[in-house]
PDB file of C-alpha atoms in Angstrom:
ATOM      1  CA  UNK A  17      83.561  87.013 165.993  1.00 33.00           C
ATOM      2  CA  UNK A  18      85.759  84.497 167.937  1.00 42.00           C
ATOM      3  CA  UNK A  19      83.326  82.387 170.277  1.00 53.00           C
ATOM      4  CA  UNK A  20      84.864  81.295 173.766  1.00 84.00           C
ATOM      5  CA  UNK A  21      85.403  77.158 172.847  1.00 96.00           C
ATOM      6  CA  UNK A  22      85.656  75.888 169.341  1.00 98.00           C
ATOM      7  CA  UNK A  23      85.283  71.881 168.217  1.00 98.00           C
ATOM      8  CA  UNK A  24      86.070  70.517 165.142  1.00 98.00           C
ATOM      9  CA  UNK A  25      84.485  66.433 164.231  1.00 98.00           C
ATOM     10  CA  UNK A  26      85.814  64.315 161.487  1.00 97.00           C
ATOM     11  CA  UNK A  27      83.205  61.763 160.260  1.00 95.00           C
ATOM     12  CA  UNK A  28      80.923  63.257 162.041  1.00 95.00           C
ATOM     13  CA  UNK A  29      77.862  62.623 160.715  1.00 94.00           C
ATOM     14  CA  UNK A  30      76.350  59.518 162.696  1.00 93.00           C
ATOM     15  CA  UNK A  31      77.839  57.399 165.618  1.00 94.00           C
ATOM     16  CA  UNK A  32      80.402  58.464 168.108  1.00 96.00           C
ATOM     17  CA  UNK A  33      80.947  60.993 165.853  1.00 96.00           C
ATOM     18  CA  UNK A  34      77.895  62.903 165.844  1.00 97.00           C
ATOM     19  CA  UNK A  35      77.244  61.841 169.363  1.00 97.00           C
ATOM     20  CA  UNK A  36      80.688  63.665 170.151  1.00 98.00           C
ATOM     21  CA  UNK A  37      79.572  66.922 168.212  1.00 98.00           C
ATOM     22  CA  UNK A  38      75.968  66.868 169.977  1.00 98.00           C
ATOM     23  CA  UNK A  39      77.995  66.528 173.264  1.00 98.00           C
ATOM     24  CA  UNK A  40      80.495  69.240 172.753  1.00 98.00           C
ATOM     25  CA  UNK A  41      77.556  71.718 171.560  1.00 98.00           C
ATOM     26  CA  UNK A  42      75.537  71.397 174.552  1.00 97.00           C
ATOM     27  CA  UNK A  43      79.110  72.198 176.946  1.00 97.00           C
ATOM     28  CA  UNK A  44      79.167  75.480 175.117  1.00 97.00           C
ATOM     29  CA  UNK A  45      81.293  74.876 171.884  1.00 98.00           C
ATOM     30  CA  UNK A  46      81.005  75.910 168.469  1.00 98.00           C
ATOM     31  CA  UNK A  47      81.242  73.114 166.229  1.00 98.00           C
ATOM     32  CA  UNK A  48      82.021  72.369 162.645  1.00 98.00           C
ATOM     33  CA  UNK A  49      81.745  68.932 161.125  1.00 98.00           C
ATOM     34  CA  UNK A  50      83.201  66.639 158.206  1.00 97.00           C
ATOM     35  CA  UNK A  51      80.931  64.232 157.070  1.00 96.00           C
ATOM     36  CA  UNK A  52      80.821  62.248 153.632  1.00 93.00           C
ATOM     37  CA  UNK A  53      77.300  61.841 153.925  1.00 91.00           C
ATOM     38  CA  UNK A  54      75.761  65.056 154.043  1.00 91.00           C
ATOM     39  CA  UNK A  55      74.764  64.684 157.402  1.00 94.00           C
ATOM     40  CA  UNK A  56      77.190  66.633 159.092  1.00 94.00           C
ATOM     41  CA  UNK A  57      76.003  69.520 156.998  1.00 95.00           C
ATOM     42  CA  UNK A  58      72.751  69.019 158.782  1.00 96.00           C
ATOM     43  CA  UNK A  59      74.412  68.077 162.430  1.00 97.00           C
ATOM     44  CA  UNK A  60      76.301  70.970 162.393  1.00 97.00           C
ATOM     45  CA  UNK A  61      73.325  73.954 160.819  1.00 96.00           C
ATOM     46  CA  UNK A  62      71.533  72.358 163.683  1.00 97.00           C
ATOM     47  CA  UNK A  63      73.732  72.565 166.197  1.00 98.00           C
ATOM     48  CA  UNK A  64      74.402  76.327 165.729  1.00 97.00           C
ATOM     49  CA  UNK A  65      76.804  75.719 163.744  1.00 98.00           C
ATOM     50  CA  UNK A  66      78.462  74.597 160.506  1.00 98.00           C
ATOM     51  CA  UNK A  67      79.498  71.370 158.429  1.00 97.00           C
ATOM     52  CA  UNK A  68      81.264  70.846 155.041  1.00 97.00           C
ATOM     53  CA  UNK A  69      80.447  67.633 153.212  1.00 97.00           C
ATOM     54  CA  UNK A  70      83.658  65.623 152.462  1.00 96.00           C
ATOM     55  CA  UNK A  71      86.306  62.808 153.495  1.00 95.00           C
ATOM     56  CA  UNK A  72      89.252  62.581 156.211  1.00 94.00           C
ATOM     57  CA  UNK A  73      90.750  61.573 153.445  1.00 93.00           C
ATOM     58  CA  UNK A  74      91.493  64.910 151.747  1.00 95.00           C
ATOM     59  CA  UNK A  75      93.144  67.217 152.738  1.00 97.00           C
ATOM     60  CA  UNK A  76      91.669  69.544 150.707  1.00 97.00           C
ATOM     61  CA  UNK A  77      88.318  69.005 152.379  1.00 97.00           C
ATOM     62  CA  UNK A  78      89.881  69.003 155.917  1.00 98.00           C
ATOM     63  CA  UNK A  79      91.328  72.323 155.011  1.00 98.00           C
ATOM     64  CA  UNK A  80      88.247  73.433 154.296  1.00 98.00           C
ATOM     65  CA  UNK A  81      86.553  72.328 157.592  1.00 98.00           C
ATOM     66  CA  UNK A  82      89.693  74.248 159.410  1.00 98.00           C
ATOM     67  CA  UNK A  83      89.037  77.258 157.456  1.00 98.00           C
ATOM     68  CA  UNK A  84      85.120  77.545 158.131  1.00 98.00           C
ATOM     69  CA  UNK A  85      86.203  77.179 161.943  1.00 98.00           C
ATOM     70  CA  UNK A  86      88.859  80.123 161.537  1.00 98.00           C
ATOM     71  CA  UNK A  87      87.180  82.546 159.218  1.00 97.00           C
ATOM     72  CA  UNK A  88      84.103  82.226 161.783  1.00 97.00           C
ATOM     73  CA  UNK A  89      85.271  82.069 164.970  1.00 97.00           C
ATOM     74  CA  UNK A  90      89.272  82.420 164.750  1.00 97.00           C
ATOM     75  CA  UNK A  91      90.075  79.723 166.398  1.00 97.00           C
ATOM     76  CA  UNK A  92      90.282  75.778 167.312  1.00 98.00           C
ATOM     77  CA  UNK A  93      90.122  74.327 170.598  1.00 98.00           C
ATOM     78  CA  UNK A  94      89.222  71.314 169.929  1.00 98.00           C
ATOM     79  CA  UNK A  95      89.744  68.293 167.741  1.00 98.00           C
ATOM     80  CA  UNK A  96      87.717  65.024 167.345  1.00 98.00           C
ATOM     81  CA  UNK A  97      89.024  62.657 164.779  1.00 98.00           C
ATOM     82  CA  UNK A  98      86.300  59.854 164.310  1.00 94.00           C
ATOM     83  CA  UNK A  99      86.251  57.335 161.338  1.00 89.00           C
ATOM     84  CA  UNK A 100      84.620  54.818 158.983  1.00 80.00           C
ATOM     85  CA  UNK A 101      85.055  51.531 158.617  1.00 87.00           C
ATOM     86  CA  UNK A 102      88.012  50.273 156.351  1.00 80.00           C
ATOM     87  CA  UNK A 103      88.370  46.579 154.480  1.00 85.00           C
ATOM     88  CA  UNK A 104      87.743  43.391 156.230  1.00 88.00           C
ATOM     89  CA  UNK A 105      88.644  39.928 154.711  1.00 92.00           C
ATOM     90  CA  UNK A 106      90.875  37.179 155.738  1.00 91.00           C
ATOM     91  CA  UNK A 107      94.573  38.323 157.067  1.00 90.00           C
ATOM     92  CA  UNK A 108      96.324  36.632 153.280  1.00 95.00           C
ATOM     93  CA  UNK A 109      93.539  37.428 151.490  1.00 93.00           C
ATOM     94  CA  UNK A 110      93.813  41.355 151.586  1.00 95.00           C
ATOM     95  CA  UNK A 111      95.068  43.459 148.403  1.00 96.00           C
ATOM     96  CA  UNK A 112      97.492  45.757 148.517  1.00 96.00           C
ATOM     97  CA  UNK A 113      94.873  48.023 147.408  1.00 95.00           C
ATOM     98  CA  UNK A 114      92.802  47.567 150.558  1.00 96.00           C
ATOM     99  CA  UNK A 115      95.752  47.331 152.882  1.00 95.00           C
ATOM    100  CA  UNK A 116      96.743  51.291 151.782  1.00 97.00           C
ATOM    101  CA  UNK A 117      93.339  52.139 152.209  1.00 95.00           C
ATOM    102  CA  UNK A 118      92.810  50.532 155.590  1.00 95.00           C
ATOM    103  CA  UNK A 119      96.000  53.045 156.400  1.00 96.00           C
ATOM    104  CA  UNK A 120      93.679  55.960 155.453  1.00 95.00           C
ATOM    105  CA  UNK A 121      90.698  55.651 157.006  1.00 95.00           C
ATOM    106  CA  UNK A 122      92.454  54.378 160.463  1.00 94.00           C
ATOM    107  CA  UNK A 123      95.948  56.292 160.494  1.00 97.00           C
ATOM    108  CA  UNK A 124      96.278  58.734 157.735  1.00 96.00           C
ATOM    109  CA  UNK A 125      92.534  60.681 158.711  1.00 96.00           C
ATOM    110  CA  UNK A 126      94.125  61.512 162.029  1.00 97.00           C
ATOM    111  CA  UNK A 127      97.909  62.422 160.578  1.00 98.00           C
ATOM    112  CA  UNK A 128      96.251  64.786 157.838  1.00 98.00           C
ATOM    113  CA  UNK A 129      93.413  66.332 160.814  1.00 98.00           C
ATOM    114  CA  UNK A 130      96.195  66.908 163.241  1.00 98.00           C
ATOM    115  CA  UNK A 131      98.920  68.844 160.639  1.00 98.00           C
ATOM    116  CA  UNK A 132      96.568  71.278 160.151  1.00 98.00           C
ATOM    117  CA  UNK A 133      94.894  72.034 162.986  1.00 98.00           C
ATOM    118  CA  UNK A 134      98.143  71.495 165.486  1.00 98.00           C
ATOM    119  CA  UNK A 135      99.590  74.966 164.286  1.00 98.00           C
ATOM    120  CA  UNK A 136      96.615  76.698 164.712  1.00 98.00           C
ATOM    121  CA  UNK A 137      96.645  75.371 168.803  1.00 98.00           C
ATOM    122  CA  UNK A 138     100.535  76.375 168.819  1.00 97.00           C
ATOM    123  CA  UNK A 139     100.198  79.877 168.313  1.00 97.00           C
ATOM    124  CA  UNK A 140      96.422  79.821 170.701  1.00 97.00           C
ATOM    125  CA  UNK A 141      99.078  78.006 173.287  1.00 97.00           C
ATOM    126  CA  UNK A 142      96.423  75.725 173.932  1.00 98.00           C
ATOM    127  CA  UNK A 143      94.453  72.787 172.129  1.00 98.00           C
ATOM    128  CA  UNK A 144      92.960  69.158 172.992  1.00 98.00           C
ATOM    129  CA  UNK A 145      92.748  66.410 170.324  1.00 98.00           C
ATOM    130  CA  UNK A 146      90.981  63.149 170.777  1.00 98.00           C
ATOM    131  CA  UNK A 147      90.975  60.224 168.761  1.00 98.00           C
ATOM    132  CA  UNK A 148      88.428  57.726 168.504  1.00 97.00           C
ATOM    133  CA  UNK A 149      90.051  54.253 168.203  1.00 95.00           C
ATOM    134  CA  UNK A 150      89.553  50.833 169.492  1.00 92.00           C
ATOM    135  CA  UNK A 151      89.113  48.853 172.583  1.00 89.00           C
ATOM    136  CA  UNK A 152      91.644  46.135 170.901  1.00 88.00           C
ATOM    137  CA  UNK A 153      94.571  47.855 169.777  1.00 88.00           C
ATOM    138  CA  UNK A 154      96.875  46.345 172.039  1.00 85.00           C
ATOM    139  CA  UNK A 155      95.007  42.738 171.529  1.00 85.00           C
ATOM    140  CA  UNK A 156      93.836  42.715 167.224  1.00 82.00           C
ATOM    141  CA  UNK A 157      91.018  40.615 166.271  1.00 82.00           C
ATOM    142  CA  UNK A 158      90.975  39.018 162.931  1.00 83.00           C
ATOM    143  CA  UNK A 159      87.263  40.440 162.681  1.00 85.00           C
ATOM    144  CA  UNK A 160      89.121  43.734 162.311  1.00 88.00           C
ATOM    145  CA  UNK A 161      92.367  43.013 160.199  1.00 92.00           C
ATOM    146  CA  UNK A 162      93.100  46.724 158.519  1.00 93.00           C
ATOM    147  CA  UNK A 163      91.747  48.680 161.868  1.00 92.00           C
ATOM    148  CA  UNK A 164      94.113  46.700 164.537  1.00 91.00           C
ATOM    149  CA  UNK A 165      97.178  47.392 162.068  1.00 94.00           C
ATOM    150  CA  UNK A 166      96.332  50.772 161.550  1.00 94.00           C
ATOM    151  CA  UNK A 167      95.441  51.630 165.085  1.00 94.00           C
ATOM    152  CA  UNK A 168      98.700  50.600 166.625  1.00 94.00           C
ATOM    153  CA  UNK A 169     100.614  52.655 164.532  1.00 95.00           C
ATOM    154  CA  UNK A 170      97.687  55.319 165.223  1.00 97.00           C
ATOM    155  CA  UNK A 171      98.977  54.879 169.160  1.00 96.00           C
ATOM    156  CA  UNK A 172     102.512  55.259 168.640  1.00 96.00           C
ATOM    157  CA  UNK A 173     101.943  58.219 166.338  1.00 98.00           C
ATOM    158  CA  UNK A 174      99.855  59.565 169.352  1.00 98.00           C
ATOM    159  CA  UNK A 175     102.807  59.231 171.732  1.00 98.00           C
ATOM    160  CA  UNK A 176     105.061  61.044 169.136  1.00 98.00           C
ATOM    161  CA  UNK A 177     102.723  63.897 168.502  1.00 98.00           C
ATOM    162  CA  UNK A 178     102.080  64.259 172.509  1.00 98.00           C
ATOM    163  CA  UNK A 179     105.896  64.604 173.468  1.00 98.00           C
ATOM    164  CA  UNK A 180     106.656  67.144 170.618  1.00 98.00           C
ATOM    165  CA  UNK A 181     103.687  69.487 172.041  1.00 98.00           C
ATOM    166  CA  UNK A 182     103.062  69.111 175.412  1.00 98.00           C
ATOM    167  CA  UNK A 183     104.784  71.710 176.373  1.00 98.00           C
ATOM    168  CA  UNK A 184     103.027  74.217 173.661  1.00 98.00           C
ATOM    169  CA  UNK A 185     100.015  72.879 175.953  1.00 98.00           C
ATOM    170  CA  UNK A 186      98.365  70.943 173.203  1.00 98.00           C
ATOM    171  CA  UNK A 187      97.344  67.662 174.505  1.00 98.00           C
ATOM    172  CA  UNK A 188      96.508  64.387 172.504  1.00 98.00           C
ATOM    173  CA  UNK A 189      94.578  61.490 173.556  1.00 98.00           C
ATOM    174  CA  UNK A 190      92.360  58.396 172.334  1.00 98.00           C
ATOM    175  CA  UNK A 191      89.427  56.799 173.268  1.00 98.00           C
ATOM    176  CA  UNK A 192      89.291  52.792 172.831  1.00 96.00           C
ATOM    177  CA  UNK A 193      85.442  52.143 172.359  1.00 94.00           C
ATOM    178  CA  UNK A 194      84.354  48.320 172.830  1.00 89.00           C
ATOM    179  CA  UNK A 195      81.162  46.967 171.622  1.00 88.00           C
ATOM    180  CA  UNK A 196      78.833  50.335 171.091  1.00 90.00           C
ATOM    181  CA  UNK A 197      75.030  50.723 170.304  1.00 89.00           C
ATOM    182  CA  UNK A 198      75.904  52.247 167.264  1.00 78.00           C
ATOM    183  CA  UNK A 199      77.153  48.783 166.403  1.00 75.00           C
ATOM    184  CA  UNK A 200      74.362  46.024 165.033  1.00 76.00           C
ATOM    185  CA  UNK A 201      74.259  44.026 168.583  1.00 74.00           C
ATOM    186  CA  UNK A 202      74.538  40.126 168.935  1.00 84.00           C
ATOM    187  CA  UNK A 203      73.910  38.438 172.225  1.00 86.00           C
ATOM    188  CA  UNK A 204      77.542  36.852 172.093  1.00 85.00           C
ATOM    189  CA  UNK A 205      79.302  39.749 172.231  1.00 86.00           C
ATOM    190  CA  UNK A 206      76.825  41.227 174.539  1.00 85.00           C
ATOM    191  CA  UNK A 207      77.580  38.397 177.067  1.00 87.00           C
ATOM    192  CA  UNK A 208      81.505  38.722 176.553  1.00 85.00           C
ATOM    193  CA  UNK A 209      81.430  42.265 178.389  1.00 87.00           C
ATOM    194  CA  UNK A 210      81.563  41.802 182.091  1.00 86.00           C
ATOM    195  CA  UNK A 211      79.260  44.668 182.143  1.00 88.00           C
ATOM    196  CA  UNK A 212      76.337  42.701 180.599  1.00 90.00           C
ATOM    197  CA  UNK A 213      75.648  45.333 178.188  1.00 90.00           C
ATOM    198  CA  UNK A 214      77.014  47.305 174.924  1.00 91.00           C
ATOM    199  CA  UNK A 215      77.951  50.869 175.662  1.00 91.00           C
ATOM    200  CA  UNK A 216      76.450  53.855 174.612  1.00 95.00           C
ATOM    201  CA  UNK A 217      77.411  56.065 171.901  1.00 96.00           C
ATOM    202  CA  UNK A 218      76.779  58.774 174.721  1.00 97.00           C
ATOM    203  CA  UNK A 219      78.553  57.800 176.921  1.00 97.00           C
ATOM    204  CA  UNK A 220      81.890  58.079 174.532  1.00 97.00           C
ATOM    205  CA  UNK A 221      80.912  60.970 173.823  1.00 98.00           C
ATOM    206  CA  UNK A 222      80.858  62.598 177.448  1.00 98.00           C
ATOM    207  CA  UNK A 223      84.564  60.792 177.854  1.00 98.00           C
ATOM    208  CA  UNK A 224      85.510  63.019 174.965  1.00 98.00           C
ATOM    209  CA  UNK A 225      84.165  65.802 176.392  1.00 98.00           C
ATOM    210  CA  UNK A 226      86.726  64.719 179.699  1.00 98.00           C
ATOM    211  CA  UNK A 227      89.836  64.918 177.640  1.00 98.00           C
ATOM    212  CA  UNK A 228      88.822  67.898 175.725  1.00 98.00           C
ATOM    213  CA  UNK A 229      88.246  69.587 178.942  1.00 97.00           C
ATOM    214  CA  UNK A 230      90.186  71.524 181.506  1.00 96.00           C
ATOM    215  CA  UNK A 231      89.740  69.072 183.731  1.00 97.00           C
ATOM    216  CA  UNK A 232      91.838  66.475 182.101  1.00 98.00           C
ATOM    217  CA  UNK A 233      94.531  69.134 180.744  1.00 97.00           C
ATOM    218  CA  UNK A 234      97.750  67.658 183.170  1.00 98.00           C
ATOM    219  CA  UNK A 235      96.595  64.445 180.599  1.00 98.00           C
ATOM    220  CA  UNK A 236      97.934  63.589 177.215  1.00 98.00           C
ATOM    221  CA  UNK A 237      99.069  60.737 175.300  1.00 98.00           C
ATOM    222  CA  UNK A 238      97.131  58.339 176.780  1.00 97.00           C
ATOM    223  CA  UNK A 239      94.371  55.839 175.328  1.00 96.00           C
ATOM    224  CA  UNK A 240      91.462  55.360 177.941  1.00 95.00           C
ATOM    225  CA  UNK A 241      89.143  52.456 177.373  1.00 94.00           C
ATOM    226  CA  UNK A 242      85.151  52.593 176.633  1.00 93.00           C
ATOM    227  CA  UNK A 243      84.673  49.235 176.830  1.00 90.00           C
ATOM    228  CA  UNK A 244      82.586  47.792 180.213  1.00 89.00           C
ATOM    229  CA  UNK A 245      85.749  45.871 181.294  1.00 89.00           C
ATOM    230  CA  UNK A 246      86.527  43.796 178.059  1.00 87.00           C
ATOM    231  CA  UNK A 247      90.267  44.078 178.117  1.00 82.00           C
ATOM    232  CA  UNK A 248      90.488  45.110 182.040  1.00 74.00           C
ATOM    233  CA  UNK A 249      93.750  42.616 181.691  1.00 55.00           C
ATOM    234  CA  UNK A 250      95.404  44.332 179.537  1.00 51.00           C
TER     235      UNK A 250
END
């Protein structure tokens, strides 16, 4: 059977993520869903349709998410690469250790997603991938060492990836969430947005559903901020 629309979520069991999957299922797509939790197992039976249990950081387990979606339904339309959280501490006081792992749960999840599933787009001549990244990837916060060092790079490997397939018509873009409910909430970052208010997990979600869209296909390489005006400057 190959089904009209096909999504794919990374760590996409809670959060953006699942809120991205929910999203895409009620547009029309079939989704599968990575999840080290379990939960995307359970997202995705619910949804109509599947999820494998294991990280963006294998590549064995990502190949098995691609496979499910091909061996089903023959094809991807759709990519979502969400994430966890990597290491936090002070800027001198992270280990090498931490720093490489930082790289994989904020760079390398998206680089190992998109090798795999780009091909599959080439030869469909059509394909929409969508990051989920960070309101302050052009202006790091030291609350956030590992994910503003990994997300820059994360934009300029975007850019890369966007000019060498445009015109195969596969399309690459990020999201730059701000402060989101799926966040714990404190009043001082709620009174930092000039919206008064933390965003939605939703409301990501539906601007993923944009740039997967035909609507937005004349749009890729670009990051589009989530974030109730918090870095309007910049």
């Amino acid at each position: 059977m190959t089904a009209d629309k096909v999504a794919l979520i990374t760590a996409g069991g809670s959060g953006m993520g699942a809120a991205a999957a929910r999203r895409l299922a009620a547009d029309g797509y079939r989704v599968g869903i990575l999840s080290s939790s379990g939960k995307g197992e359970a997202l995705g039976a619910e949804l109509g349709g599947f999820g494998v249990t294991g990280s963006n950081q294998s590549n064995d387990d990502l190949r098995r998410l691609v496979d499910g979606a091909m061996e089903r339904w023959g094809r991807i339309d759709v990519l979502v690469n969400s994430a966890g959280h990597g290491p936090r501490a002070q800027i001198l006081e992270i280990s090498d250790e931490d720093w490489h792992k930082g790289m994989d749960v904020y760079l390398m999840n998206v680089i190992r997603a998109v090798r795999l599933v780009v091909p599959v787009m080439q030869a469909q001549k059509s394909g929409a991938i969508v990051n989920i990244s960070t309101a302050w990837v052009d202006e790091p916060s030291a609350m956030f060492p590992t994910s503003a060092v990994f997300r820059a790079g994360l934009k300029a490997y975007v850019k890369l990836v966007a000019d060498t397939y445009a015109a195969d018509n596969v399309r690459i873009n990020t999201v730059l969430p701000g402060w989101i409910d799926s966040l714990p909430a404190t009043e001082e970052r709620r009174a930092g947005v000039p919206m008064q208010r933390y965003g939605t997990a939703e409301e990501v979600a539906a601007t993923i559903a944009f740039l997967a869209s035909d609507g937005a296909g004349y749009i890729t390489g670009q990051s589009l901020r989530v974030d109730g005006g918090l870095m309007r400057s910049l």
